[in-house]
Coordinates of C-alpha atoms in Angstrom, one line a residue:
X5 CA 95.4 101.5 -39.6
X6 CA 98.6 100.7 -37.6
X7 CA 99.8 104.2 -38.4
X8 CA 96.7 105.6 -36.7
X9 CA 96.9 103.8 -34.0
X10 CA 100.2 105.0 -33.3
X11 CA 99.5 108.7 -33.5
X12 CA 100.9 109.3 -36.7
X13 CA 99.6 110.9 -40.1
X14 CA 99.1 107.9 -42.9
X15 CA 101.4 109.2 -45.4
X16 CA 100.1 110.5 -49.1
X17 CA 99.3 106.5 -50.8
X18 CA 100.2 107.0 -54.3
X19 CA 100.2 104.2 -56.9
X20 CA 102.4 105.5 -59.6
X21 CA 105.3 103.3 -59.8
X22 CA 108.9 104.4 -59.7
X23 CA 109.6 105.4 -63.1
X24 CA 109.9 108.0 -65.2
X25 CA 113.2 110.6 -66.0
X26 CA 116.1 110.2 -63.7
X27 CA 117.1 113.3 -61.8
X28 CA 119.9 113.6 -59.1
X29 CA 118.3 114.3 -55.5
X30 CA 119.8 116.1 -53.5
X31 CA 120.9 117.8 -56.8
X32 CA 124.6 116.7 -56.8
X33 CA 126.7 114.9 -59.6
X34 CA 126.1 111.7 -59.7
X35 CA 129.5 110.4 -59.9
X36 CA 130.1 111.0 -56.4
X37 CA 128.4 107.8 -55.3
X38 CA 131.5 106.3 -57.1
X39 CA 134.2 108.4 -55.5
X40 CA 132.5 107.7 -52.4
X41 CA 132.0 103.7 -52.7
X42 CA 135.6 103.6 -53.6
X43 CA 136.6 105.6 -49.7
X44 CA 134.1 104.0 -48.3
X45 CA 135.3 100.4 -49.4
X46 CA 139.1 101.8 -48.4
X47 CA 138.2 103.1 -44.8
X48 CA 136.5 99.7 -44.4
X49 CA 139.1 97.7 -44.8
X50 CA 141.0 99.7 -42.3
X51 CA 139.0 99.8 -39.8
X52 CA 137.4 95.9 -40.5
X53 CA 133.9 97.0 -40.0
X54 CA 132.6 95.3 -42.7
X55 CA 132.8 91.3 -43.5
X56 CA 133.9 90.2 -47.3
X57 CA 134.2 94.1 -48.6
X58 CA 136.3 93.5 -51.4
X59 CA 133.9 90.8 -52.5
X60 CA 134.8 89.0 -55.9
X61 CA 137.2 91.7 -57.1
X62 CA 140.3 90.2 -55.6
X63 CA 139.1 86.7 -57.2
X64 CA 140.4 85.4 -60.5
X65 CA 138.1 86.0 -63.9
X66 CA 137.1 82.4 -64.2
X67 CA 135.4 82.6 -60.5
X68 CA 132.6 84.7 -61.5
X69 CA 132.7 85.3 -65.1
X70 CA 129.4 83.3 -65.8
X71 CA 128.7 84.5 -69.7
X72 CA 132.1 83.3 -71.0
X73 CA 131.7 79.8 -69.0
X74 CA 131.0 76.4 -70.9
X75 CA 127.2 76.0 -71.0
X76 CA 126.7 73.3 -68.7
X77 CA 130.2 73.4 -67.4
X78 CA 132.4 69.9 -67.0
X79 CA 132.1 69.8 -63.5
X80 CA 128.0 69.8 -63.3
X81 CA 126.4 66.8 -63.8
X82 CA 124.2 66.5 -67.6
X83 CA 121.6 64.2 -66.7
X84 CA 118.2 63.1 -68.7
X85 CA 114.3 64.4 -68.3
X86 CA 113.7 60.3 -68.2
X87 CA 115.5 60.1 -65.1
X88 CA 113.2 61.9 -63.1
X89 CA 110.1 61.3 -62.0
X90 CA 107.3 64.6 -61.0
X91 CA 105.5 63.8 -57.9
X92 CA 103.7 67.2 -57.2
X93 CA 104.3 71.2 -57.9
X94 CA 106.1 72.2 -55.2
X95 CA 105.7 76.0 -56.2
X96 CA 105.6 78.3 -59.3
X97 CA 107.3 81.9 -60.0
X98 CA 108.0 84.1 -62.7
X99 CA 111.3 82.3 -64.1
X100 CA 110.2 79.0 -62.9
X101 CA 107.6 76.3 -62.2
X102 CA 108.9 74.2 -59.1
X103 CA 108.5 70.2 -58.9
X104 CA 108.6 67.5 -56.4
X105 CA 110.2 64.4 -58.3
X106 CA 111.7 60.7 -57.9
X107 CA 115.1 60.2 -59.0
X108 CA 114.6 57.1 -60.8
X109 CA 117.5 55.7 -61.0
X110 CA 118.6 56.1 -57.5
X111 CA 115.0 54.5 -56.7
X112 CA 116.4 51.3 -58.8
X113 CA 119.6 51.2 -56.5
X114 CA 117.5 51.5 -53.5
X115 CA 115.0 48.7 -54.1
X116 CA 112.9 49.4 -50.4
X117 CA 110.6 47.0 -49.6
X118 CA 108.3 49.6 -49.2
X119 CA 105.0 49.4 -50.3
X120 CA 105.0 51.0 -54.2
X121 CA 102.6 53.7 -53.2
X122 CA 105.4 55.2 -50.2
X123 CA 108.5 57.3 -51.8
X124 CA 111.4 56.8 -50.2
X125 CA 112.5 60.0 -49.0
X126 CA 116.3 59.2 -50.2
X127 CA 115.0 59.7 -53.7
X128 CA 113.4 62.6 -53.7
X129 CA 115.2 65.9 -55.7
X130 CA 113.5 69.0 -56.7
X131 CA 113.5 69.8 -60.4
X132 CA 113.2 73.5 -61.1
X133 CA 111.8 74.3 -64.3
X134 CA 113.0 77.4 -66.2
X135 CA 110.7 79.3 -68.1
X136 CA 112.1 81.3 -70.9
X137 CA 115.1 83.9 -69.8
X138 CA 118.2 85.0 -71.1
X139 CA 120.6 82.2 -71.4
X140 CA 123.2 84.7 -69.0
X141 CA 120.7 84.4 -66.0
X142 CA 120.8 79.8 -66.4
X143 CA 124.6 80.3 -66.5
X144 CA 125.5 82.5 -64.1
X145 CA 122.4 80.7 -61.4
X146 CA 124.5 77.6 -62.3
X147 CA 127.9 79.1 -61.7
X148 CA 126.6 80.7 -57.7
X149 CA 125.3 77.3 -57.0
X150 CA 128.3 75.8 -57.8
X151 CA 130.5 78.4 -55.9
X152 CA 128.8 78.0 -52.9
X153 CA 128.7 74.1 -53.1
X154 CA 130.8 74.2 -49.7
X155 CA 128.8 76.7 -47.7
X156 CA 126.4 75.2 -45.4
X157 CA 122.7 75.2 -45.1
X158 CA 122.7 75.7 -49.1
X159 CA 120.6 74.0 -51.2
X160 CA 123.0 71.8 -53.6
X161 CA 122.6 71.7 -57.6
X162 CA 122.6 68.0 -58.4
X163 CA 122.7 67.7 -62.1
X164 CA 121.2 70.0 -64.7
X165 CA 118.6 68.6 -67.4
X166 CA 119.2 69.9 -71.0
X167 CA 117.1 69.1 -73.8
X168 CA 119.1 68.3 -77.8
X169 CA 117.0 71.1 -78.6
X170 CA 118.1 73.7 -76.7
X171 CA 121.2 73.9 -78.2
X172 CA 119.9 73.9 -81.7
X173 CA 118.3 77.2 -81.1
X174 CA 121.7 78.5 -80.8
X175 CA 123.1 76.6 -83.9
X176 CA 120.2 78.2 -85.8
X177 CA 118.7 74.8 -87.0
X178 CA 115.4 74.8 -85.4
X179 CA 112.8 77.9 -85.2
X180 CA 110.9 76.4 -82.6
X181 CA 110.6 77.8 -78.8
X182 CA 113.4 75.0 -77.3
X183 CA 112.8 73.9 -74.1
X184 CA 114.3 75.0 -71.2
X185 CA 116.6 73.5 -69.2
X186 CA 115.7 72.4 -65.3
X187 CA 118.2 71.9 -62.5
X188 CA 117.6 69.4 -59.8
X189 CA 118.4 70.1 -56.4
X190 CA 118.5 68.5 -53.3
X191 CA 115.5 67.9 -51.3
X192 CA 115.4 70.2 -47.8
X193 CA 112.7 66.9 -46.5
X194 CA 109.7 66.0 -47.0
X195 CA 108.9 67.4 -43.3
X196 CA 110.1 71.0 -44.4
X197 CA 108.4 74.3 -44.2
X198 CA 108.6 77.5 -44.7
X199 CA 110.3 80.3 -42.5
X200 CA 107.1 81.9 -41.3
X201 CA 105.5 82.5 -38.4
X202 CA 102.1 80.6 -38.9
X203 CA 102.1 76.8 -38.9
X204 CA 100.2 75.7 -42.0
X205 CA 103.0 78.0 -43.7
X206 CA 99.9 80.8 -44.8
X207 CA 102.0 83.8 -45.1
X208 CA 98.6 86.1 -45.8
X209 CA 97.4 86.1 -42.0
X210 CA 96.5 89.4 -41.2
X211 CA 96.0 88.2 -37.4
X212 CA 98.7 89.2 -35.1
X213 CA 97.4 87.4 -32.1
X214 CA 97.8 84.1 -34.1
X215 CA 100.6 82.5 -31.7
X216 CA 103.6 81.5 -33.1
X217 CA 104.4 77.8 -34.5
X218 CA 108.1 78.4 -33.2
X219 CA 109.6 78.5 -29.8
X220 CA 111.4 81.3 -28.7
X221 CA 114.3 78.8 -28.4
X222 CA 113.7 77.9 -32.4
X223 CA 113.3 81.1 -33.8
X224 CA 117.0 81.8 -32.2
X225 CA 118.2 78.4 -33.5
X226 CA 117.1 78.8 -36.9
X227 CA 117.8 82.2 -37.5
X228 CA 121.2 81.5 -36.4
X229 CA 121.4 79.2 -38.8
X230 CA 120.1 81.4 -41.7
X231 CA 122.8 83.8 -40.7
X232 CA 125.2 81.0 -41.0
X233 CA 124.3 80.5 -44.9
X234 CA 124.3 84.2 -46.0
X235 CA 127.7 84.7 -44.0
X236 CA 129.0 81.5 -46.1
X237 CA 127.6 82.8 -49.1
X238 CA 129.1 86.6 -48.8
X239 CA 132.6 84.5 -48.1
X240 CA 131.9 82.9 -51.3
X241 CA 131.4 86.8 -53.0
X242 CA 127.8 85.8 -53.2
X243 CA 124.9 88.4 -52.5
X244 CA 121.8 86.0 -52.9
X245 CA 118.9 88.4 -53.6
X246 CA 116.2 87.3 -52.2
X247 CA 115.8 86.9 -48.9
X248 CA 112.0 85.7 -47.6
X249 CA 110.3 83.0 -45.3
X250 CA 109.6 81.0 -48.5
X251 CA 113.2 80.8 -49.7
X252 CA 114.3 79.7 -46.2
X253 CA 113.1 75.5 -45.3
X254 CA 113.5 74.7 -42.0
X255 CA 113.6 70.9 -40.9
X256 CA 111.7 70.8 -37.3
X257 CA 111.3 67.1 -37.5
X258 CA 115.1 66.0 -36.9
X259 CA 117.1 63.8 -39.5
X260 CA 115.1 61.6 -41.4
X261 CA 118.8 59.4 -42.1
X262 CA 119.6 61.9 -44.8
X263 CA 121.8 64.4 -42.6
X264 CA 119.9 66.9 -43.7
X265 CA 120.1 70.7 -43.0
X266 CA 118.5 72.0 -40.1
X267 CA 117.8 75.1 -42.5
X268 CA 118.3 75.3 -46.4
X269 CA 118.0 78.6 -47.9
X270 CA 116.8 77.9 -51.2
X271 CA 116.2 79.5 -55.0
X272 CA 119.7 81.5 -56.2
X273 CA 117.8 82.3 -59.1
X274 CA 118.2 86.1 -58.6
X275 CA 122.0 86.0 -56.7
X276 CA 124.8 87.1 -57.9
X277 CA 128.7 88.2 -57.4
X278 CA 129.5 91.2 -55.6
X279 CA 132.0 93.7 -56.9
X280 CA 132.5 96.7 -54.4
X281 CA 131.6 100.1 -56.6
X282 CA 129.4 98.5 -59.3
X283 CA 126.0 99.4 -60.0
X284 CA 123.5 96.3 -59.8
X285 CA 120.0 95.7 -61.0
X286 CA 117.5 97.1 -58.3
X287 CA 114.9 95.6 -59.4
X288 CA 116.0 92.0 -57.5
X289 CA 113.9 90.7 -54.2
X290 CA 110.2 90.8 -53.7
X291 CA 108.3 94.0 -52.9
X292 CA 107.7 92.9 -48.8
X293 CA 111.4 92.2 -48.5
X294 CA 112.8 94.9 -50.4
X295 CA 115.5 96.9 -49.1
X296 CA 115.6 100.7 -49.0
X297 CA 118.4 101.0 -51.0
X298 CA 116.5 98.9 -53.7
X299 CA 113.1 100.8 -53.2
X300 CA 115.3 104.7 -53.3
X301 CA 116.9 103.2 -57.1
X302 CA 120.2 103.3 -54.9
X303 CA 121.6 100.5 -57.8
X304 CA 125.4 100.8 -55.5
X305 CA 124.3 98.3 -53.3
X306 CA 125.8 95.1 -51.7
X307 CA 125.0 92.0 -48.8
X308 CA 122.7 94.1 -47.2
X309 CA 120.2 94.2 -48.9
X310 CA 120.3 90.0 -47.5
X311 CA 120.5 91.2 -44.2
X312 CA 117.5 93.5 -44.5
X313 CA 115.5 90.5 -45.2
X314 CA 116.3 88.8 -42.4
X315 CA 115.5 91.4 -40.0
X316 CA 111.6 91.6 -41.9
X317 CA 111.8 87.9 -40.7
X318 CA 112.6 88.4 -37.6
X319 CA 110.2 91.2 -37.6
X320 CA 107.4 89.0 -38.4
X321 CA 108.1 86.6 -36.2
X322 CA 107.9 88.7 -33.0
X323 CA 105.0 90.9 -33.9
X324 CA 103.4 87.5 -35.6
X325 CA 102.8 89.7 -38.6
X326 CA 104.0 88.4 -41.7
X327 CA 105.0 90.0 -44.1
X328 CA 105.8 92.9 -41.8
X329 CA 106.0 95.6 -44.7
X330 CA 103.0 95.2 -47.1
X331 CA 102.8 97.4 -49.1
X332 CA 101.0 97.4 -52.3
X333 CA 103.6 98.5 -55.2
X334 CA 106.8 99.8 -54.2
X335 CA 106.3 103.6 -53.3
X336 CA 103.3 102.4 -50.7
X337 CA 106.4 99.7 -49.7
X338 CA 108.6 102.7 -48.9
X339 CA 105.9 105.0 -47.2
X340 CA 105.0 101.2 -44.6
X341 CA 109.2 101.2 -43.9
X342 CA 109.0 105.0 -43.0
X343 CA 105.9 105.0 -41.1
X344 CA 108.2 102.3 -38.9
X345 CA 111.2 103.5 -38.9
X346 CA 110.5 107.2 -39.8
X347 CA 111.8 110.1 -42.3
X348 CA 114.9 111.6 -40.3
X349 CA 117.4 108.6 -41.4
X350 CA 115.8 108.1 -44.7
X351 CA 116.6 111.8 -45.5
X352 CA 119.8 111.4 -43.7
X353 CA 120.6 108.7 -46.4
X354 CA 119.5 110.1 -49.2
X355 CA 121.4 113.0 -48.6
X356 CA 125.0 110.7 -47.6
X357 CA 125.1 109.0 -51.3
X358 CA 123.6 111.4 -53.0
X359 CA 121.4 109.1 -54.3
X360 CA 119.7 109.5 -57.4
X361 CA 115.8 108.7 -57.4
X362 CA 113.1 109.3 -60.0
X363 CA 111.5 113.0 -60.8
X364 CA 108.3 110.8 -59.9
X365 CA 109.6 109.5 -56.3
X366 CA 111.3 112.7 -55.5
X367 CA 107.9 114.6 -56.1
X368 CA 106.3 111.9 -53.7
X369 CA 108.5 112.0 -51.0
X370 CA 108.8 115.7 -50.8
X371 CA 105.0 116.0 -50.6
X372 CA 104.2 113.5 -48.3
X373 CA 107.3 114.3 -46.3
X374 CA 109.5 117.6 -47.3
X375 CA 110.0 120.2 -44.5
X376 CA 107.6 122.4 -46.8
X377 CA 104.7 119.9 -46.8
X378 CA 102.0 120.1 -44.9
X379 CA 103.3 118.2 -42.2
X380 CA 104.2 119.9 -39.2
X381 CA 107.2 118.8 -37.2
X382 CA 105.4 116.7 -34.4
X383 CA 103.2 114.8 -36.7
X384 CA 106.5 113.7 -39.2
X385 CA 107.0 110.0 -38.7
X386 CA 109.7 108.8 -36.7
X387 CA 110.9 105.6 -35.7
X388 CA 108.5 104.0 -33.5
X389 CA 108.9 102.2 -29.8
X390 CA 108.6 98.2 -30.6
X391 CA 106.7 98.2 -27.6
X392 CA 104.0 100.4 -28.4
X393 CA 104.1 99.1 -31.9
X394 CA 103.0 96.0 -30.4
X395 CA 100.3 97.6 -28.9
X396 CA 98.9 99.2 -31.9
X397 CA 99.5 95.7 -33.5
X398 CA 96.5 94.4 -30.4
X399 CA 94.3 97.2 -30.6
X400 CA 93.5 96.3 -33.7
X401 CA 91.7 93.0 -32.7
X402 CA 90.5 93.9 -29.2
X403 CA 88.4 91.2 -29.0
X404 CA 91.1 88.3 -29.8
X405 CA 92.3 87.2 -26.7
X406 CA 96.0 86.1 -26.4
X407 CA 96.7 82.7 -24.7
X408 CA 99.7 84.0 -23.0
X409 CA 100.7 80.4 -22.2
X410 CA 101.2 79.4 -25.7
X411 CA 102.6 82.4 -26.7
X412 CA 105.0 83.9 -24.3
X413 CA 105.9 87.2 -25.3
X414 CA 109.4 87.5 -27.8
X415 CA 109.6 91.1 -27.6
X416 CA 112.8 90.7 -25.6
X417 CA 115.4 93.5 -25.0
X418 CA 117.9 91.2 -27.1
X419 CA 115.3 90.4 -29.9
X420 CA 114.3 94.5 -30.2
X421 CA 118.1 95.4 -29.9
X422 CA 119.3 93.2 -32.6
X423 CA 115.9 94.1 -35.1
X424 CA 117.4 97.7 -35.0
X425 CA 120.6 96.5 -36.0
X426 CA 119.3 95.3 -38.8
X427 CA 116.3 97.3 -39.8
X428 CA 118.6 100.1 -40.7
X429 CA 118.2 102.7 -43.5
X430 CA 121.7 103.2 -44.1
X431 CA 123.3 99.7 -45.5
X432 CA 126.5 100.5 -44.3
X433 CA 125.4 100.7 -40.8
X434 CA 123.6 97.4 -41.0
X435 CA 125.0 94.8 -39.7
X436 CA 126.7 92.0 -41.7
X437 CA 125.3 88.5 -41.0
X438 CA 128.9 87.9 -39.3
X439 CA 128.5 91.2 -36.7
X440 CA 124.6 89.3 -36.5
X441 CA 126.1 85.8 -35.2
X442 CA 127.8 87.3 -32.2
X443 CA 124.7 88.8 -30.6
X444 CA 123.8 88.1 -27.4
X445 CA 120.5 86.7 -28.8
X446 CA 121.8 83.9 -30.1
X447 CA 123.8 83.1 -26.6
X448 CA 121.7 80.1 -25.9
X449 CA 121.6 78.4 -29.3
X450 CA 125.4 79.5 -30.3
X451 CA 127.3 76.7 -29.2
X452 CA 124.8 74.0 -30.6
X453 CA 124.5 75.3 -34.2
X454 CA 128.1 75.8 -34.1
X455 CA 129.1 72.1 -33.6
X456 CA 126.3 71.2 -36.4
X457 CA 128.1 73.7 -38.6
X458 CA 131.6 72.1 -37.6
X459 CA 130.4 68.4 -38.5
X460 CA 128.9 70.2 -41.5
X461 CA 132.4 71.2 -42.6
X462 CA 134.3 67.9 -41.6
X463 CA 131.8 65.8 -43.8
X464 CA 131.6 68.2 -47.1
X465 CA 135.4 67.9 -46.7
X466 CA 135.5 64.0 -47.0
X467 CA 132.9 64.5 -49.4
X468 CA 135.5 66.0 -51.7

């Protein structure tokens, strides 16, 4: 419907998912995305573009070799299921169930006063639950977590829970299903939410004239501070892989007398250490946050693919439409992200890396969008005008009114300028979280988040 409204053809909707025989498109050899990554990395680090390019490849094996670590290491905490206490489900995935819980123990030391049906919010922790994966994916989740243990706005691994069982699975005494381990993190609050534009955290509205929960001042503030943690994690090697308003808690509230984040970007489940010119996974972050490298098959990514999440964050929270790209399955994904930002670049990038994309994608794309389709020039998408976005976004609902006092409008020149710095096609012209910092837009929240970062540092340093 938004395409309509913007004068625009709805591109072909297909439901076939990407699969199906690799070809090379354009047809080039595909080794020439390596020879190319390699340049690439080498004219970066001359003209110092690009933050962290070398990544983990200058680190020693130990760092990031995650299969060949003990499993748990010495320096993580072993800790028993008795010690913990589950208060509520806090969430459920694919690899995981989610738990509120008490640390018992520390609820002993304690000893409040309180009455015995208040929890002390000092004892909370979260316990995540694995459910059955591949013992590689526990260790090297356990190793990131533990690599980034300095990086603020983190969420910190406390102990890890692992049953006698487990291990006899692997010593080939017991036939039975072992159970998994769990880690227990910290606890972002009991007062934190989700990243999102609606405030009871529903990240399904459809309506964009719903006002936003945040100030224009806290959206600047927060997602400053989200910036902060990815730009700490990429220091670390680190690309986390999954970017989205529910992996980012926010703590509106203040300190509860836990010094507590003002932002935790949670769940490392799917992160993992970047080495410049090796192919990764692709099929890492959820579909509405997907970058296009990850939706084209381009498997030569790196950090920005994080950064592409945060601008579809930012993007929701201006247009108050969350998540900004729905699409259905991850073709109809890439045909919302062109009907935004249009099929000049995307062919533009295709054609730069030579990337290779499936026989059933390629037929797709050059249907819906070929210079032989159907399409005539005018009526090809190209990248849209936020403005009139916006007002496609109204005409929608005509008859929702907007309480323009509530909701003053955040479609700045400094908001729009920095979501096209980061809603870019091409990864390498993205901007790093670092190049993201020094925006103007964050020129009235900069100095604040900066001295909560410094006493950040100073206290994880005496913590040591």
């Amino acid at each position: 419907m938004i395409d309509r409204e913007l004068g625009r053809r709805r591109p072909h909707r297909s439901k076939r998912r990407i699969e199906g025989q690799r070809i090379t498109f354009p047809r080039r050899q595909g080794r020439f995305l390596i020879v190319h990554a390699f340049c690439t990395l080498i004219l970066r680090c001359t003209e110092g573009e690009k933050a962290y390019p070398f990544g983990c490849s200058q680190k020693p094996q130990s760092y990031y070799d995650y299969e060949n670590n003990q499993f748990p290491s010495q320096t993580v905490l072993v800790r028993s299921v008795d010690d913990f206490a589950l208060t509520r489900r806090l969430g459920t995935g694919k690899f995981s169930d989610v738990f509120e819980a008490v640390d018992v123990n520390l609820e002993k030391e304690i000893a409040t006063k309180k009455l015995p049906s208040v929890v002390d919010p000092r004892t909370l922790v979260v316990v995540k639950c694995l459910k059955p994966v591949a013992e590689r994916k526990i260790r090297r989740e356990i190793m990131v977590l533990e690599r980034a243990a300095q990086v603020p706005n983190i969420v910190r691994l406390i102990a890890v829970v692992v049953s006698p069982d487990y291990f006899e699975k692997y010593r080939g005494s017991s036939t039975d299903l072992p159970r998994m381990p769990a880690l227990v993190m910290q606890h972002a609050g009991p007062q934190s939410q989700w990243f999102c534009h609606s405030a009871d955290n529903n990240l399904s509205s459809t309506s964009p004239q719903a006002h936003s929960f945040l100030t224009n001042y806290e959206i600047r503030y927060y997602l400053y501070h989200l910036l902060a943690a990815l730009d700490g994690l990429h220091a670390t090697g680190i690309m986390h892989r999954d970017v989205k308003p529910r992996n980012v808690l926010i703590n509106r509230r203040g300190d509860d007398g836990m010094h507590r984040s003002p932002l935790t970007l949670i769940d490392l489940g799917l992160a993992d250490f970047y080495h410049p010119s090796i192919p990764y996974n692709v099929r890492v972050a959820s579909r509405h946050y997907k970058a296009p490298e990850l939706l084209l098959g381009n498997s030569y990514y790196d950090y920005a693919i994080d950064l592409w999440g945060v601008g579809c964050i930012l993007a929701g929270l201006l247009f108050h439409r969350e998540p900004f790209f729905r699409g259905r399955d991850n073709v109809e994904q890439l045909h919302k992200i062109i009907a935004v930002l249009g099929i000049e670049d995307m062919w533009a990038y295709i054609n730069k890396y030579s990337i290779e994309v499936t026989e059933s994608l390629r037929r797709e794309l050059e249907t819906s969008y070929s210079p032989e389709s159907n399409l005539s020039l005018s009526n090809r998408p190209q990248r849209v005008r936020w403005n009139d976005y916006w007002q496609a976004l109204h005409s929608i609902a005509p008859h929702k009114k907007r309480n323009e006092a509530s909701s003053p409008s955040l479609l700045t020149e400094d908001a729009l300028d920095l979501l096209d710095r980061l809603l870019v096609y091409d990864h390498e012209e993205r901007w790093t979280a670092q190049q993201a910092m020094q925006h103007r837009f964050f020129d009235v929240v900069r100095d604040r988040a900066q001295a909560e970062l410094r006493s950040y540092e100073t206290s994880a340093t005496k913590a040591l």
